[in-house]
XYZ file of C-alpha atoms in Angstrom:
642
model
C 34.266 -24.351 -3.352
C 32.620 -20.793 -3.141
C 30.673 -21.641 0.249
C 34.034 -23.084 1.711
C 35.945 -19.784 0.655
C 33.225 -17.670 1.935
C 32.778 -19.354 4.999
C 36.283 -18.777 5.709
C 36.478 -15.492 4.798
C 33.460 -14.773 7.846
C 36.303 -16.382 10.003
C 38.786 -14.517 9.383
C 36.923 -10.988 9.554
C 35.765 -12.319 12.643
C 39.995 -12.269 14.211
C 40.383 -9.505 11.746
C 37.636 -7.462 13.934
C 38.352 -8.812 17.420
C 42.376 -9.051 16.978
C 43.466 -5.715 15.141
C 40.279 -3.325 14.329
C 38.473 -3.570 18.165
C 42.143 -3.315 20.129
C 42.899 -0.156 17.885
C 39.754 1.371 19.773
C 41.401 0.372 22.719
C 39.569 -2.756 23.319
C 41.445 -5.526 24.770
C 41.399 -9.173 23.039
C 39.827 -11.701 24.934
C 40.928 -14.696 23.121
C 37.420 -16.384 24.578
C 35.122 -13.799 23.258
C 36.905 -14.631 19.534
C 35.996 -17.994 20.381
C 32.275 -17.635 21.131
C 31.881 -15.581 18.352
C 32.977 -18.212 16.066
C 30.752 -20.654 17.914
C 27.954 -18.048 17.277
C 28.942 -17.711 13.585
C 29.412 -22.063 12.968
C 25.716 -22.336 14.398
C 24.730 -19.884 12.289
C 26.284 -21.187 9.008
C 25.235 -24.830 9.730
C 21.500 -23.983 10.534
C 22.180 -25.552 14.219
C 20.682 -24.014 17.596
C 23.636 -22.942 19.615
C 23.476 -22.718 23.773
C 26.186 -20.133 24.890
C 26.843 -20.257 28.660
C 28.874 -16.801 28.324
C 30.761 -15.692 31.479
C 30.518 -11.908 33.264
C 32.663 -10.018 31.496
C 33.364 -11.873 28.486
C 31.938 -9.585 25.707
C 28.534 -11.672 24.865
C 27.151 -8.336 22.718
C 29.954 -7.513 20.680
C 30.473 -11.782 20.037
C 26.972 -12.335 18.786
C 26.763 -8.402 16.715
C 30.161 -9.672 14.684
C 28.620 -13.335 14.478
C 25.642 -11.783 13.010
C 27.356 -9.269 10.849
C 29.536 -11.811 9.657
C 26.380 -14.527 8.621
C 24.897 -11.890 6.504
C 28.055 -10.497 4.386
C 28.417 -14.597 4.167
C 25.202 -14.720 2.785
C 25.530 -11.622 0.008
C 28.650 -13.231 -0.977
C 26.583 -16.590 -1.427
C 24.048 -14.581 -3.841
C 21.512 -15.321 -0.617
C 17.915 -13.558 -0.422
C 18.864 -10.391 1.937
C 17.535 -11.177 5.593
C 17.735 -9.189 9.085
C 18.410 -10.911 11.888
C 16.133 -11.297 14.672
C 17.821 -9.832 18.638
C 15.442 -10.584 21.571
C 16.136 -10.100 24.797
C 14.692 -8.938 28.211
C 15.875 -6.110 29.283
C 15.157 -2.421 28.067
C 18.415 -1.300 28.648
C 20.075 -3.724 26.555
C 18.081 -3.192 23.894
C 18.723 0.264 23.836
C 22.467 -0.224 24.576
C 22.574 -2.426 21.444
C 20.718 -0.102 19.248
C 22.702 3.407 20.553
C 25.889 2.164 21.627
C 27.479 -1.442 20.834
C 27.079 -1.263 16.804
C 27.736 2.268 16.384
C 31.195 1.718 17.542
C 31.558 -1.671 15.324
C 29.654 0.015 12.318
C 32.123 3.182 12.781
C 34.560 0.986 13.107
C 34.209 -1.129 9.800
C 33.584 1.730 7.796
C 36.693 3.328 8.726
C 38.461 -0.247 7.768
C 36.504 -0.293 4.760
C 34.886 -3.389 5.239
C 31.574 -2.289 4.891
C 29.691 1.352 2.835
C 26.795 1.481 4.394
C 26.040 2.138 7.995
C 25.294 -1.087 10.063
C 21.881 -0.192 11.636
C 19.250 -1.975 14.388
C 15.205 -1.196 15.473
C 13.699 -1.624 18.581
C 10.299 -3.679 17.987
C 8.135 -3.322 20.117
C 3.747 -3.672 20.339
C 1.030 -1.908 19.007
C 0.275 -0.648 22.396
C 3.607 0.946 22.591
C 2.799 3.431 19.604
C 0.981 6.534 18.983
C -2.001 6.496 16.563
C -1.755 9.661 14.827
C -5.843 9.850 13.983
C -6.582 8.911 17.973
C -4.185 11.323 19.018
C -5.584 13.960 17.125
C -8.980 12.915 18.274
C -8.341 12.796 22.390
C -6.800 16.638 21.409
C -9.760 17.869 20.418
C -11.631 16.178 23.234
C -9.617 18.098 25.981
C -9.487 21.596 27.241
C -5.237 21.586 27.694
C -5.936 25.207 30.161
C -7.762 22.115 32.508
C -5.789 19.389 32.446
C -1.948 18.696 34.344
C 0.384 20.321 32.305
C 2.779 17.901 31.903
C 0.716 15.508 30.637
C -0.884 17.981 28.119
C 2.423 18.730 26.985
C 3.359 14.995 26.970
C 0.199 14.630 24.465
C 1.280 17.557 21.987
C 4.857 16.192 22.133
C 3.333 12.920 20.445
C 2.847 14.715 17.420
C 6.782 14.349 16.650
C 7.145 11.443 18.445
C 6.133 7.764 17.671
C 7.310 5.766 20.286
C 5.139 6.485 23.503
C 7.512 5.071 25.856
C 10.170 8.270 25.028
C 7.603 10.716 26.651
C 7.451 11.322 30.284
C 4.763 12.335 32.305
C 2.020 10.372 29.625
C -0.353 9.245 31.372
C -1.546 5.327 31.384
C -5.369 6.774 30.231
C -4.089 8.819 28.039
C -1.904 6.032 26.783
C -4.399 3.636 26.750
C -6.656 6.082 23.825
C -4.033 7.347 21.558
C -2.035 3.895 21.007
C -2.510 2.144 17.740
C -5.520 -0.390 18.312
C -5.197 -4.221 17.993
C -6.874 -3.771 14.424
C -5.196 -1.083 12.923
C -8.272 0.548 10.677
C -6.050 4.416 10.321
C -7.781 6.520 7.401
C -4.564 8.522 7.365
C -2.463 8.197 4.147
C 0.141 9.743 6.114
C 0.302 7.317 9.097
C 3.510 7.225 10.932
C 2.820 3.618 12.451
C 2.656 2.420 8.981
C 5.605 4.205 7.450
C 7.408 2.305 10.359
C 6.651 -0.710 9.087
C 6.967 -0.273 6.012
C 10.732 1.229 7.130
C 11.222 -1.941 9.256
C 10.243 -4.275 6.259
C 12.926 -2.077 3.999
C 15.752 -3.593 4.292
C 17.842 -0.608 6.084
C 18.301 -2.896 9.566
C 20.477 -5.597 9.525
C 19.018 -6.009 13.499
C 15.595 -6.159 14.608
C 15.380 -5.960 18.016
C 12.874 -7.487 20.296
C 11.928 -8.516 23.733
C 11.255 -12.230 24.463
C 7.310 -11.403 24.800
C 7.401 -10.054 21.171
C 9.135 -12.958 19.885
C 7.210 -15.699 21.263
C 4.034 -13.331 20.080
C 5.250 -13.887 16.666
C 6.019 -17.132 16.987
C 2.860 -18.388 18.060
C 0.837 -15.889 15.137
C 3.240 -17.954 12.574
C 2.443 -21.389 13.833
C -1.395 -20.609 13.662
C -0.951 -18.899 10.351
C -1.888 -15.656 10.974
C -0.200 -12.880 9.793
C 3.496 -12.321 11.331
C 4.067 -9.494 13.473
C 7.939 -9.245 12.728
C 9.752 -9.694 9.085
C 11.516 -13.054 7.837
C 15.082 -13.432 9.550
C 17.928 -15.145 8.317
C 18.766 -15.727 12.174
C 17.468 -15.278 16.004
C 19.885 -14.548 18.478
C 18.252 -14.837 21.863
C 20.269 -12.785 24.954
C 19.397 -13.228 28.689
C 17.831 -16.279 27.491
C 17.762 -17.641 30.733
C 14.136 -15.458 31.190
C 12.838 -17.477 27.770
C 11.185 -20.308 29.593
C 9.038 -17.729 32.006
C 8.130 -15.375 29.305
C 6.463 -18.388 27.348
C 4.789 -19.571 30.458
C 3.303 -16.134 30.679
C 2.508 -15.968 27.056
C 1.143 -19.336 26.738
C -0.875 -18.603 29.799
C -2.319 -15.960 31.608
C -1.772 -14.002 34.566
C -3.788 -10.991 36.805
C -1.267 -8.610 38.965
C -3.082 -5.745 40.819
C -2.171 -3.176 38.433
C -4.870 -4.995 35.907
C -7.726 -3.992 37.883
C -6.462 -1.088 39.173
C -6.306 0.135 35.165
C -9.465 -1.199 34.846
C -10.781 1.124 37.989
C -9.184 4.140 36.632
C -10.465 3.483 32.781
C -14.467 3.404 34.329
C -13.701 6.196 36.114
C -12.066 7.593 32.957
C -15.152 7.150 31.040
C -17.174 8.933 34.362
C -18.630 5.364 35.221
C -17.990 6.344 38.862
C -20.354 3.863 40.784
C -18.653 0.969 38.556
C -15.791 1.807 39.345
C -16.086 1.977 43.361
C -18.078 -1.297 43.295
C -14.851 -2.693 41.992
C -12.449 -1.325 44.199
C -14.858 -1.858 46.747
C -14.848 -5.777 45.822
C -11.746 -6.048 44.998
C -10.018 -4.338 48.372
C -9.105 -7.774 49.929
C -7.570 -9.207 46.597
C -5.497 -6.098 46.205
C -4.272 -6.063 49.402
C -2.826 -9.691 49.030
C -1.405 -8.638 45.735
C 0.436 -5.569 46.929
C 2.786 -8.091 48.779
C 5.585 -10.453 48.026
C 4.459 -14.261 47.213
C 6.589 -15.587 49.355
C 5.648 -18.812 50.446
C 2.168 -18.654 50.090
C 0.263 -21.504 47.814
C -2.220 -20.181 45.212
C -5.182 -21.281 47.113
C -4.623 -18.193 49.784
C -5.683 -15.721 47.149
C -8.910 -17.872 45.776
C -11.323 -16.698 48.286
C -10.993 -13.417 47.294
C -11.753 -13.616 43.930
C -15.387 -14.719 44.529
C -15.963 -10.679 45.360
C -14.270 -9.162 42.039
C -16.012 -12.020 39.973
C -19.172 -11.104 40.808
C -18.777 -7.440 40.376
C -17.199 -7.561 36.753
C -19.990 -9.954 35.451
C -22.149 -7.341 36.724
C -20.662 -4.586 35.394
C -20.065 -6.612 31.884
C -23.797 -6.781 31.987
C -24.921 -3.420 32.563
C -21.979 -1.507 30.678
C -20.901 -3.708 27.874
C -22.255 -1.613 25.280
C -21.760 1.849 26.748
C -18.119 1.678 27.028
C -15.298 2.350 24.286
C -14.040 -0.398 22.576
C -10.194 -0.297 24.605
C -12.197 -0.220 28.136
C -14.774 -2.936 26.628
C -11.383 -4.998 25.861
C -9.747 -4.606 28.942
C -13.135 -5.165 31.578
C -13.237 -8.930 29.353
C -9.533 -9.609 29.941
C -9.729 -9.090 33.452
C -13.428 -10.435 34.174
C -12.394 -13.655 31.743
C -9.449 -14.219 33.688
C -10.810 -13.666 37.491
C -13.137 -16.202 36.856
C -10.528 -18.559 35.827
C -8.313 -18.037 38.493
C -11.423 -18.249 40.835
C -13.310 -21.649 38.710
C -9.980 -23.367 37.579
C -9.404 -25.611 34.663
C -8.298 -28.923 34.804
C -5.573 -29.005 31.789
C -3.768 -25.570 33.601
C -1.304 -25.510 36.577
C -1.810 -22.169 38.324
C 1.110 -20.571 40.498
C 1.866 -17.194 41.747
C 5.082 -15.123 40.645
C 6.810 -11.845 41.659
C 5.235 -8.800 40.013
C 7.707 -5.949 38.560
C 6.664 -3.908 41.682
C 7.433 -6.284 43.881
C 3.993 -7.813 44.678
C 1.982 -11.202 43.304
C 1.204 -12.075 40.009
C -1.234 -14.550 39.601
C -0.209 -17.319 37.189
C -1.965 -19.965 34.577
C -0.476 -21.760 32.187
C -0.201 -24.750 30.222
C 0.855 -28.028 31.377
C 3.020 -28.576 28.677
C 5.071 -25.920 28.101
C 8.205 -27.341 26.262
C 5.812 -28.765 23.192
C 4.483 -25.510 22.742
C 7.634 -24.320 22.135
C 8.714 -26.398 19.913
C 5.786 -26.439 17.692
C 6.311 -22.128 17.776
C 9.643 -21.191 18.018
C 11.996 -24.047 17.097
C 10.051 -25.450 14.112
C 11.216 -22.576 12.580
C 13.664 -23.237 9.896
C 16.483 -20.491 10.650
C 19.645 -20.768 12.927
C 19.345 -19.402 16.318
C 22.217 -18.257 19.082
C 21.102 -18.743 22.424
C 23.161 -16.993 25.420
C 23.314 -15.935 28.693
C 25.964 -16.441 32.001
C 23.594 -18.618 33.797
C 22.555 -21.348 31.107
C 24.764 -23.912 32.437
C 25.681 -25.132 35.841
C 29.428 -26.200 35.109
C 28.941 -27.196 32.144
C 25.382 -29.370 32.673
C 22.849 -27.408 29.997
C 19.984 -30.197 30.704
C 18.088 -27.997 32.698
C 17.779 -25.314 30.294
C 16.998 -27.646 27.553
C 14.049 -29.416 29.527
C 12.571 -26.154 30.213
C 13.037 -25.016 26.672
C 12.200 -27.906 25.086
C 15.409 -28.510 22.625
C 16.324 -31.857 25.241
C 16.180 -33.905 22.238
C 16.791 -31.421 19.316
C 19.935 -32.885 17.336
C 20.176 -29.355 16.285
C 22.008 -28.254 19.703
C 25.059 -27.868 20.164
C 26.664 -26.519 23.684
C 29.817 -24.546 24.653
C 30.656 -22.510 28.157
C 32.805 -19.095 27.624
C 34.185 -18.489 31.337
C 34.212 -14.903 32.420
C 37.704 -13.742 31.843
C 37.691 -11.860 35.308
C 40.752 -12.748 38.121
C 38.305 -14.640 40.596
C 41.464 -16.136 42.521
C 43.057 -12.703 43.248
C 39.861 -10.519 43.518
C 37.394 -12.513 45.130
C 36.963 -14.648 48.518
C 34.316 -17.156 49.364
C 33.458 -17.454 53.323
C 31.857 -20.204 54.450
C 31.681 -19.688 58.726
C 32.161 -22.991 60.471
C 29.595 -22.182 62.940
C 26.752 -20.727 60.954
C 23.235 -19.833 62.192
C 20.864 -22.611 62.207
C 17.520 -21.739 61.194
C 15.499 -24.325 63.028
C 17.493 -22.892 66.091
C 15.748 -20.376 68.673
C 17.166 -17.149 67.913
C 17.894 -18.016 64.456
C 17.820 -14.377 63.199
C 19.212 -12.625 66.027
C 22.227 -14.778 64.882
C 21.995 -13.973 61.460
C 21.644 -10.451 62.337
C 25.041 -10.469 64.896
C 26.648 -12.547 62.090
C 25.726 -10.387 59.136
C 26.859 -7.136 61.428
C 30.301 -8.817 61.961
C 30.750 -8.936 58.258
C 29.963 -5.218 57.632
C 32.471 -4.533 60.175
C 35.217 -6.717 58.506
C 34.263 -5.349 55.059
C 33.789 -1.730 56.467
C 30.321 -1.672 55.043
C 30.103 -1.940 51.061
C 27.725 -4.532 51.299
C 24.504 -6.209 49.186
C 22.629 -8.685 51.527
C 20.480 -10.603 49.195
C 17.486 -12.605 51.074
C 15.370 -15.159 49.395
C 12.231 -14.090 51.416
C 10.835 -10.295 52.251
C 10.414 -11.723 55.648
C 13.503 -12.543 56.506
C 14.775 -9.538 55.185
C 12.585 -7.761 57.369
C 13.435 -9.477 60.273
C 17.587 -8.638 59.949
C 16.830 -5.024 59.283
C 14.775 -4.837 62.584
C 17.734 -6.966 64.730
C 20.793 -4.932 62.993
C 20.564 -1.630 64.954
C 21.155 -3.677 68.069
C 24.591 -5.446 66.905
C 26.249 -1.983 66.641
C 25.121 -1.237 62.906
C 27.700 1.933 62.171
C 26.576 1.728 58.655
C 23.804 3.468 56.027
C 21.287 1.282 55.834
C 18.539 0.692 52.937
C 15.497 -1.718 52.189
C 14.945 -2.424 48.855
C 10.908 -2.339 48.433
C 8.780 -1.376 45.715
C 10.577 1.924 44.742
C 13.789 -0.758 43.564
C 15.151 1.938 41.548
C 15.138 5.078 43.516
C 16.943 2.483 46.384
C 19.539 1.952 44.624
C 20.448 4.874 43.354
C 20.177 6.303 47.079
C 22.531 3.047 47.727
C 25.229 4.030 45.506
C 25.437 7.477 45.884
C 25.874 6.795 49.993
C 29.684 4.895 49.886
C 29.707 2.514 52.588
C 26.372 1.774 53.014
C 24.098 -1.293 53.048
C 21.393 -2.622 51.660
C 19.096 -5.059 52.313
C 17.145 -6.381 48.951
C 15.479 -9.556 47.522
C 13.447 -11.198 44.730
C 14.158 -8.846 41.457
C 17.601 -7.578 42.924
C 18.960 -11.328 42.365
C 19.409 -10.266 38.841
C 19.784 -7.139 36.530
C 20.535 -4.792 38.887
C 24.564 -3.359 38.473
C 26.762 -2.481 41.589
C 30.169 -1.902 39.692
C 33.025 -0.940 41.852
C 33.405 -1.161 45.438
C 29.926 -0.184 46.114
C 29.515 -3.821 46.630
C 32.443 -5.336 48.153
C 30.697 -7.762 50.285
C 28.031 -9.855 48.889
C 25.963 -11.842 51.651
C 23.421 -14.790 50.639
C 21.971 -15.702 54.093
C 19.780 -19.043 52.803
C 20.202 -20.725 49.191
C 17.813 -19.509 47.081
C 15.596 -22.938 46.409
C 12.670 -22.196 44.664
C 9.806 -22.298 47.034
C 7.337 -25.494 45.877
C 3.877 -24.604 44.161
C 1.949 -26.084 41.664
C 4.741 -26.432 38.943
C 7.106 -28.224 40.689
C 4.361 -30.624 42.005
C 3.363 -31.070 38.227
C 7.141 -31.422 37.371
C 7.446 -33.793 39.916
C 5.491 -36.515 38.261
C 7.921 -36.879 35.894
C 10.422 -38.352 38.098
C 10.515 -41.490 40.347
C 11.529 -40.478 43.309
C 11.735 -37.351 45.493
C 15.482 -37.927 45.493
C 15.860 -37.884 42.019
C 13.448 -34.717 41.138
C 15.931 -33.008 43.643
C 19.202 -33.635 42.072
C 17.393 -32.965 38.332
C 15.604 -30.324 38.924
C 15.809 -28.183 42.545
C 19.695 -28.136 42.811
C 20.095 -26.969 39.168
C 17.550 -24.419 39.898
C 18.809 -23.195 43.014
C 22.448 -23.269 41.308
C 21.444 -21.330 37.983
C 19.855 -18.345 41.205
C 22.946 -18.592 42.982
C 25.367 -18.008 39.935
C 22.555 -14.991 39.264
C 23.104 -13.460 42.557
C 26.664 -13.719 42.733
C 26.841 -11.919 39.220
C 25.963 -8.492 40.987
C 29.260 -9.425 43.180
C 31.687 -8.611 40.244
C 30.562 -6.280 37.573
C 34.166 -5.494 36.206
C 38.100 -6.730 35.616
C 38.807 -4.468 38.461
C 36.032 -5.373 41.334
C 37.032 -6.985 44.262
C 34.439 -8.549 46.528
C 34.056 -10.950 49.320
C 31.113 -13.555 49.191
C 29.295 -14.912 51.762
C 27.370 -17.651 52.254
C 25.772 -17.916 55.745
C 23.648 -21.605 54.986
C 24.736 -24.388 57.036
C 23.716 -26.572 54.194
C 26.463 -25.025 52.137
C 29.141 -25.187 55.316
C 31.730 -27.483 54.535
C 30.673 -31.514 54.447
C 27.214 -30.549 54.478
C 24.157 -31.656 52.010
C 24.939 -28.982 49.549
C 28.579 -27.823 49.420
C 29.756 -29.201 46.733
C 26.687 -28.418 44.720
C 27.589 -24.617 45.775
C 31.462 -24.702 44.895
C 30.178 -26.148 41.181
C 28.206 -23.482 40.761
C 30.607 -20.674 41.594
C 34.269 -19.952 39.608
C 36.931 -21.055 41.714
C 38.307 -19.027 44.192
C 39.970 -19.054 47.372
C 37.520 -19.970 50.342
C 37.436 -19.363 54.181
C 35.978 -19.475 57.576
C 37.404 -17.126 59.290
C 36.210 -13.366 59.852
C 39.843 -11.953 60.139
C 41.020 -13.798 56.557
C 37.838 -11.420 55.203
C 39.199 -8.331 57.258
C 42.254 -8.768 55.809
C 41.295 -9.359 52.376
C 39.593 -6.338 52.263
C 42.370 -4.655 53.979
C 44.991 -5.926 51.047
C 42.664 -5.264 48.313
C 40.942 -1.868 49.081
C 42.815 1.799 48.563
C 42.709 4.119 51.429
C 40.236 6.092 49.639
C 37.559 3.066 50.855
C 38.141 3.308 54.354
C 37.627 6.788 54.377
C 34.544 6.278 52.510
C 32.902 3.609 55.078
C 33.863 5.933 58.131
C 32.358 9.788 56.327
């Protein structure tokens, strides 16, 4: 009778929180975000996994901090063995947005109700790499002359001395970083060691939250299942956000990959070290490597970067040779990471699938990983005997979570349970679909100077305001080069390696336009009418490599690997992409969709329409000059012709 009474006492502070407390702080009531919060909170109590297909807009934060606040005063009042709960997700920002700005408000604000005494308080987790070793630091100081070296970064170095966390100094540079950060084995003489009083502060007790990325997580997950020592504490709960990223973070984890800036480190710790002719005969070698990896993966197979990995091979198992025992132990590490994993990528192995990815910079990342993926994960991270909360607004395609669960490997886990939360924004009034009739036909001659003429009759119906999201650098590049001769009257930007700096240029010029693809499909935020037209020229279908041909034997036919697999993929990108189309309750945007495979009747139209929320859809160029006409201030127009 206890457990009933408590468990609906977390209920009803859950309404008490969203219904009266949250709208005081002038917070509006989303009668869906209550909902998935008490989803959250029913997985949690039950010891289920729950998959929350959460909506833009809908509040997914706030809904899984109450859930989680709510599990553990559940658990006091059960006389339950104090536990943290575990928060991973992807993205910096969120983390930090978490930690600094979502529960301060809902601490502050169930303190003032009385509810709670204590403070409700989170940590950002992150690895060994990312923190200062006080006895190294103190070492590289002594090594340096300060008067000699850039004064930023000596004054980045002396700022570490009240400063943990590397990542909250600027100007630190990655050699620097690479010396003073707490090694892999952690052998401080220091009695006074701030690494381990941060532990030891983590493993107190004070943070309800521990906060994570997915990389961290599945790094403790895998020490755990080969019983070695955890890297995070015992949690009463994981709540995964953005968990759409989980299945590529454990591919990387459980596998390896090689991007340029690996041996480009590697280069600048010989030279570091003043190994100067080792580090030119690996430039040297590796010139023709780098150059492929400085671009965009496109559609190229794996096989077009193997060649040149018979040149860096040969160097680093020369250079292993000769300087294995001369160099410090964190260059010594990093030459056998990258010479261990050239030559696979160069020899093979017969029980990996290699593939190439999209680096943060926008280059190639050279890919390995296990064949079988979803086992791995469940003998890590789902064998694990706590409830877990996993959300994100592109889980589901309607309401279909099978893809996710393949990839995941919960397909079979009577543990799941599934629920969708749609976004609670006015898709009917503030956003328009437009499909043309006639659209450009890519096997047709002249395909982009089409797409070009098309995409410039847009901006002219929208009066600029526009995102232009390509599923290929190529194509990209070939619009940008046709626009200026369809009467472009518009700012006009490329996002390229510098993504950030873009788009900051991007929304501080009203009106103008830019051109972007692979990373900008998700996590980037164009609130407002700095994107009021969002153009998708092709579908974004994953390009085929050595996963999907793996994949593929799974199924019987080609037909049937397409509807299981490619469409749900492509549908999952497209709901990404059109997230950056509205960001708020207020946004109005039209979409457009310029693939004759999504015109109307055509292969994949009614695959596209399931994927999107419902709103109104058109054809016709004046319906989207009107629209914007009807749901833009004058303010705008001003804005597109300054």
């Amino acid at each position: 009778m206890n457990y009933d009474n408590n468990r609906h006492n977390a209920h009803n502070e859950i309404d008490h929180i969203f219904q009266n407390l949250l709208p005081a702080r002038n917070m509006a009531e989303r009668p869906e975000q209550v909902a998935l919060c008490h989803r959250m909170l029913d997985a949690m109590l039950e010891g289920g996994i729950a998959l929350c297909d959460a909506g833009t807009g809908i509040g997914k934060t706030y809904a899984y901090l109450v859930a989680g606040t709510a599990y553990s005063r559940f658990r006091a009042a059960c006389g339950l063995e104090p536990k943290p709960i575990l928060v991973s997700t992807s993205s910096i920002a969120l983390q930090t947005a978490a930690r600094d700005e979502y529960l301060p408000l809902l601490s502050n604000v169930l303190t003032e109700d009385g509810m709670i005494v204590q403070p409700l308080q989170a940590v950002i987790r992150k690895g060994k790499s990312h923190y200062v070793c006080d006895d190294r630091l103190e070492r590289r100081l002594g090594q340096l002359d300060l008067r000699k070296k850039n004064w930023r970064a000596g004054n980045a170095l002396l700022a570490l001395r009240n400063e943990l966390d590397m990542d909250e100094i600027a100007h630190l540079s990655h050699y620097d970083r690479e010396r003073i950060c707490v090694p892999q084995i952690c052998d401080c003489s220091q009695e006074t060691c701030r690494y381990r009083s941060f532990l030891e502060k983590c493993d107190s007790g004070r943070y309800l939250f521990q906060i994570c990325n997915h990389n961290l997580l599945l790094a403790d997950a895998i020490h755990r299942g080969s019983g070695r020592k955890p890297i995070l504490p015992d949690t009463c709960a994981l709540i995964v956000d953005e968990a759409h990223k989980l299945p590529e973070t454990a591919r990387q984890m459980f596998g390896v990959t090689l991007a340029a800036e690996d041996i480009r480190a590697l280069t600048h710790s010989l030279r570091g070290e003043r190994f100067l002719l080792a580090a030119e005969v690996l430039n040297d070698s590796a010139k023709g490597l780098l150059r492929k990896l400085d671009r965009p993966p496109e559609d190229r197979p794996f096989d077009y970067y193997k060649k040149s990995l018979a040149a860096p091979e040969r160097s680093l198992t020369v250079i292993d040779r000769q300087l294995h025992g001369l160099l410090t132990p964190a260059t010594r590490r990093r030459l056998k990471n990258v010479s261990s994993t050239v030559s696979l990528f160069h020899q093979g192995n017969p029980d990996m699938v290699f593939y190439t990815e999209e680096d943060a910079h926008g280059g190639t990342m050279l890919c390995a990983t296990i064949a079988d993926l979803t086992a791995q994960l469940r003998q890590t991270l789902w064998r694990q005997e706590r409830p877990a909360v996993l959300t994100s607004a592109t889980l589901a395609v309607g309401e279909d979570f099978r893809r996710f669960k393949e990839e995941t490997g919960l397909l079979t886990d009577s543990r799941v349970t599934e629920s969708v939360a749609p976004s609670p924004f006015d898709y009917q009034q503030n956003c328009l679909l437009y499909l043309p009739k006639f659209p450009p036909r890519q096997k047709d001659a002249g395909y982009y100077d089409k797409l070009a003429k098309e995409i410039a009759s847009l901006l002219d119906a929208s009066q600029g305001h526009a995102l232009a999201l390509f599923t290929s650098y190529a194509a990209m590049s070939a619009v940008k080069e046709r626009l200026p001769n369809h009467g472009l009257r518009y700012p006009l930007f490329t996002m390229g390696r510098s993504a950030i700096h873009t788009t900051e240029q991007f929304k501080a010029r009203p009106g103008s336009v830019l051109l972007a693809a692979g990373a900008a499909w998700e996590g980037f935020d164009f609130p407002g009418d700095c994107v009021s037209l969002l153009i998708i020229p092709r579908l974004p279908f994953a390009v085929p490599d050595a996963l999907k041909e793996k994949e593929r034997e799974n199924h019987p036919t080609l037909r049937l690997f397409i509807r299981a697999v490619v469409v749900p993929e492509m549908q999952i990108k497209l709901k990404q992409g059109f997230g950056r189309a509205i960001r708020t309750e207020t946004d109005t945007c039209v979409v457009a969709i310029l693939d004759e495979r999504a015109a109307q009747g055509k292969r994949y139209s009614e695959d596209v329409l399931a994927a999107l929320p419902e709103m109104p859809v058109t054809g016709s160029l004046e319906e989207v000059a009107k629209f914007i006409r009807t749901v833009k201030s004058s303010d705008y127009f001003m804005e597109a012709a300054s």
